[in-house]
Short mmCIF file of C-alpha atoms in Angstrom, two decimals:
data_model
loop_
_atom_site.label_atom_id
_atom_site.label_comp_id
_atom_site.label_asym_id
_atom_site.label_seq_id
_atom_site.Cartn_x
_atom_site.Cartn_y
_atom_site.Cartn_z
CA ILE A 140 -0.32 -0.06 -0.05
CA ILE A 141 1.19 3.21 -1.08
CA HIS A 142 -0.32 6.45 0.83
CA PRO A 143 0.92 9.81 0.82
CA TYR A 144 1.75 12.37 3.46
CA SER A 145 1.20 16.01 2.79
CA GLU A 146 2.72 17.22 5.64
CA GLU A 147 6.31 16.56 7.08
CA LYS A 148 5.66 15.32 10.53
CA GLU A 149 5.21 12.69 13.00
CA TYR A 150 2.45 10.17 11.98
CA ASP A 151 0.06 7.51 14.24
CA ILE A 152 0.27 4.14 11.68
CA THR A 153 -1.85 1.53 12.16
CA LEU A 154 -2.10 -1.75 10.36
CA THR A 155 -5.22 -4.07 10.97
CA VAL A 156 -4.73 -7.59 9.15
CA ILE A 157 -7.94 -9.75 9.44
CA SER A 158 -7.48 -13.67 7.68
CA LYS A 159 -9.69 -15.18 6.19
CA ASP A 160 -10.68 -17.06 9.87
CA GLY A 161 -11.49 -13.99 11.30
CA CYS A 162 -8.35 -14.24 13.13
CA ARG A 163 -6.52 -10.27 13.48
CA ASP A 164 -3.60 -8.69 14.46
CA THR A 165 -3.51 -4.88 14.57
CA VAL A 166 0.35 -3.41 14.29
CA TYR A 167 0.75 -0.30 16.35
CA THR A 168 3.73 2.22 14.95
CA LYS A 169 4.94 6.04 14.34
CA TYR A 170 6.40 7.50 10.88
CA LYS A 171 8.23 10.48 10.64
CA VAL A 172 7.68 12.01 6.81
CA GLU A 173 10.89 13.93 6.31
CA PRO A 174 11.50 16.42 3.88
CA ALA A 175 11.40 15.37 0.20
CA ARG A 176 14.93 15.37 -1.66
CA PRO A 177 15.98 18.82 -1.83
CA LYS A 178 15.55 21.36 -5.40
CA LEU A 179 18.42 22.80 -5.41
CA LYS A 180 17.81 26.65 -7.06
CA ILE A 181 21.28 28.72 -8.81
CA THR A 182 20.96 32.61 -9.24
CA GLY A 183 23.46 34.90 -10.26
CA ASP A 184 24.75 36.05 -14.05
CA LEU A 185 25.32 32.66 -16.18
CA GLN A 186 27.10 34.78 -18.75
CA PHE A 187 29.67 37.35 -18.10
CA CYS A 188 32.68 39.10 -19.50
CA LYS A 189 35.27 37.66 -21.09
CA GLY A 190 38.12 38.31 -18.56
CA GLU A 191 36.14 39.14 -15.78
CA SER A 192 34.33 36.35 -13.37
CA THR A 193 30.70 35.74 -12.30
CA VAL A 194 29.56 34.31 -8.97
CA ILE A 195 26.89 31.85 -9.01
CA TYR A 196 24.50 30.98 -5.77
CA VAL A 197 23.11 27.81 -4.61
CA SER A 198 19.79 27.28 -2.63
CA GLY A 199 18.08 24.74 -1.74
CA ALA A 200 19.61 22.39 0.43
CA GLU A 201 21.85 22.12 4.00
CA ASN A 202 25.51 21.49 2.42
CA TYR A 203 26.78 21.73 -1.26
CA GLU A 204 29.37 20.66 -2.69
CA TRP A 205 30.66 21.75 -6.66
CA ASN A 206 32.29 20.24 -9.41
CA ASP A 207 35.93 21.17 -7.76
CA LYS A 208 34.99 19.84 -4.83
CA THR A 209 34.15 23.10 -2.86
CA THR A 210 31.47 23.22 -0.44
CA ASN A 211 30.22 26.40 0.00
CA ASP A 212 26.73 27.57 -1.30
CA SER A 213 28.49 29.78 -3.73
CA ILE A 214 30.97 29.62 -6.23
CA VAL A 215 33.08 32.06 -7.94
CA ILE A 216 33.84 31.01 -12.23
CA SER A 217 36.02 32.99 -14.55
CA VAL A 218 36.23 30.31 -17.02
CA PRO A 219 33.22 29.90 -19.06
CA GLY A 220 31.79 26.08 -19.11
CA ASP A 221 29.74 23.32 -17.92
CA TYR A 222 29.21 23.11 -14.00
CA TYR A 223 27.25 21.15 -11.35
CA VAL A 224 26.51 21.61 -7.66
CA VAL A 225 25.28 18.64 -5.72
CA GLY A 226 23.11 19.54 -2.58
CA HIS A 227 22.13 17.56 0.19
CA SER A 228 19.98 17.30 2.76
CA THR A 229 20.46 16.42 6.17
CA GLU A 230 18.64 13.05 5.89
CA ASN A 231 21.44 12.79 2.58
CA CYS A 232 18.65 12.75 0.12
CA SER A 233 20.15 14.76 -2.95
CA ASP A 234 19.60 16.72 -6.05
CA THR A 235 22.02 18.08 -8.58
CA LEU A 236 22.02 20.61 -10.85
CA HIS A 237 23.62 20.89 -14.28
CA PHE A 238 24.24 24.30 -15.36
CA SER A 239 26.81 25.79 -18.30
CA VAL A 240 28.68 29.43 -17.94
CA ALA A 241 29.72 31.91 -20.50
CA TYR A 242 31.45 34.52 -21.65
CA SER A 243 30.61 37.36 -23.82
CA GLU A 244 32.77 39.00 -26.06
CA ASN A 245 34.15 42.93 -25.48
CA PRO A 246 32.89 44.94 -28.20
CA ASP A 247 35.42 45.47 -31.43
CA PHE A 248 35.28 48.47 -32.67
CA GLU A 249 37.22 51.53 -34.13
CA ILE A 250 36.63 54.90 -34.19
CA ASN A 251 36.35 56.11 -38.44
CA TYR A 252 35.85 59.50 -38.81
CA HIS A 253 36.26 62.58 -41.21
CA PHE A 254 35.37 66.32 -41.80
CA ASN A 255 33.78 68.50 -44.29
CA LYS A 256 35.70 71.73 -45.09
CA CYS A 257 33.56 73.75 -42.65
CA PHE A 258 35.54 71.77 -40.09
CA GLU A 259 33.04 69.68 -38.68
CA TYR A 260 33.78 66.71 -37.94
CA PHE A 261 32.05 63.14 -38.54
CA PHE A 262 32.26 59.98 -36.33
CA GLU A 263 31.27 56.72 -36.38
CA ALA A 264 31.38 53.68 -34.12
CA ALA A 265 32.18 50.96 -36.29
CA GLU A 266 32.36 47.92 -35.46
CA LYS A 267 34.77 45.47 -37.02
CA VAL A 268 32.73 42.34 -36.59
CA SER A 269 29.05 42.54 -37.74
CA SER A 270 26.39 41.25 -34.76
CA THR A 271 22.84 41.75 -33.71
CA GLU A 272 23.86 42.56 -31.02
CA ILE A 273 22.74 45.72 -29.31
CA TYR A 274 25.30 48.40 -27.80
CA THR A 275 25.28 51.32 -25.65
CA TYR A 276 27.62 54.29 -27.16
CA LEU A 277 29.37 57.03 -25.30
CA TRP A 278 31.65 59.89 -26.90
CA ASP A 279 33.98 62.22 -25.42
CA PHE A 280 35.18 64.51 -27.95
CA GLY A 281 37.92 65.86 -25.32
CA ASP A 282 37.14 68.91 -25.66
CA GLY A 283 34.89 69.02 -22.86
CA SER A 284 31.78 69.15 -24.98
CA PRO A 285 29.09 67.26 -23.31
CA ALA A 286 28.93 63.42 -24.01
CA SER A 287 26.86 61.91 -26.63
CA THR A 288 25.57 58.27 -27.12
CA HIS A 289 24.61 57.84 -30.57
CA ASN A 290 26.85 55.79 -33.01
CA ARG A 291 27.52 58.33 -35.37
CA ILE A 292 27.86 62.17 -34.88
CA ALA A 293 29.16 65.30 -36.12
CA HIS A 294 30.98 67.09 -33.63
CA LEU A 295 32.57 70.70 -34.31
CA TYR A 296 35.52 71.78 -32.25
CA PRO A 297 35.79 75.15 -30.67
CA GLY A 298 39.27 75.81 -32.68
CA ASP A 299 42.37 74.53 -33.61
CA GLY A 300 44.48 71.65 -31.81
CA THR A 301 44.89 67.74 -31.11
CA TYR A 302 41.50 66.14 -29.65
CA THR A 303 41.58 62.55 -27.94
CA VAL A 304 38.29 61.12 -28.99
CA ARG A 305 37.15 58.41 -26.44
CA LEU A 306 34.48 56.35 -28.01
CA THR A 307 33.23 53.39 -24.80
CA VAL A 308 30.61 50.47 -26.32
CA THR A 309 28.62 48.70 -23.49
CA ASN A 310 27.03 45.11 -25.17
CA LYS A 311 23.49 44.55 -23.14
CA TYR A 312 26.08 41.92 -20.64
CA GLY A 313 27.89 45.41 -19.77
CA CYS A 314 30.90 44.19 -21.10
CA SER A 315 32.65 47.13 -22.67
CA SER A 316 35.50 48.18 -24.59
CA THR A 317 37.33 52.04 -24.90
CA TYR A 318 38.68 53.56 -27.64
CA THR A 319 40.57 56.78 -28.18
CA GLN A 320 41.87 58.06 -31.46
CA ASN A 321 43.87 61.30 -31.98
CA VAL A 322 42.45 64.31 -34.19
CA THR A 323 44.40 67.36 -35.54
CA VAL A 324 42.14 70.42 -35.86
CA THR A 325 44.28 73.07 -37.95
CA GLY A 326 43.26 75.96 -40.11
CA MET A 327 39.87 76.89 -37.88
#
């Protein structure tokens, strides 16, 4: 006989057996329903920037063992790949959770620019390898003017000089790269 119990507690169990001759016997016992096997849950970023690391946390059990044999409730990962964690309850029930961690490449851009006869410079953030990834842009033109957040922008410098243009490109995972280009303005 299988009987599901709805709560984790101690139950009084009674079993009565009656033979076909009418003989009867009853057995009494106590049975403690223990927690079910652990159900592990991980949190943290499963994607991180190349050259950095991510921290993965686990919950749902009393103690843990990661694939590298550490026994904390978190692990620092700096290499992409497949990982697992085993969680144990105090009753020695266990659950294993497998997961993969990947890294995101830092954006790979260059600064393209040209100017017109009115000394207005046109800048473009040019992706070296085309992708469908969405980026944010932050331009600093090196002349104290307000920053710009467009991938293409026109800029008029206040006078002759050499200006260091900085472009910071960030992808959706927060991975960023900064590019610099010196621009020499003459003849204004």
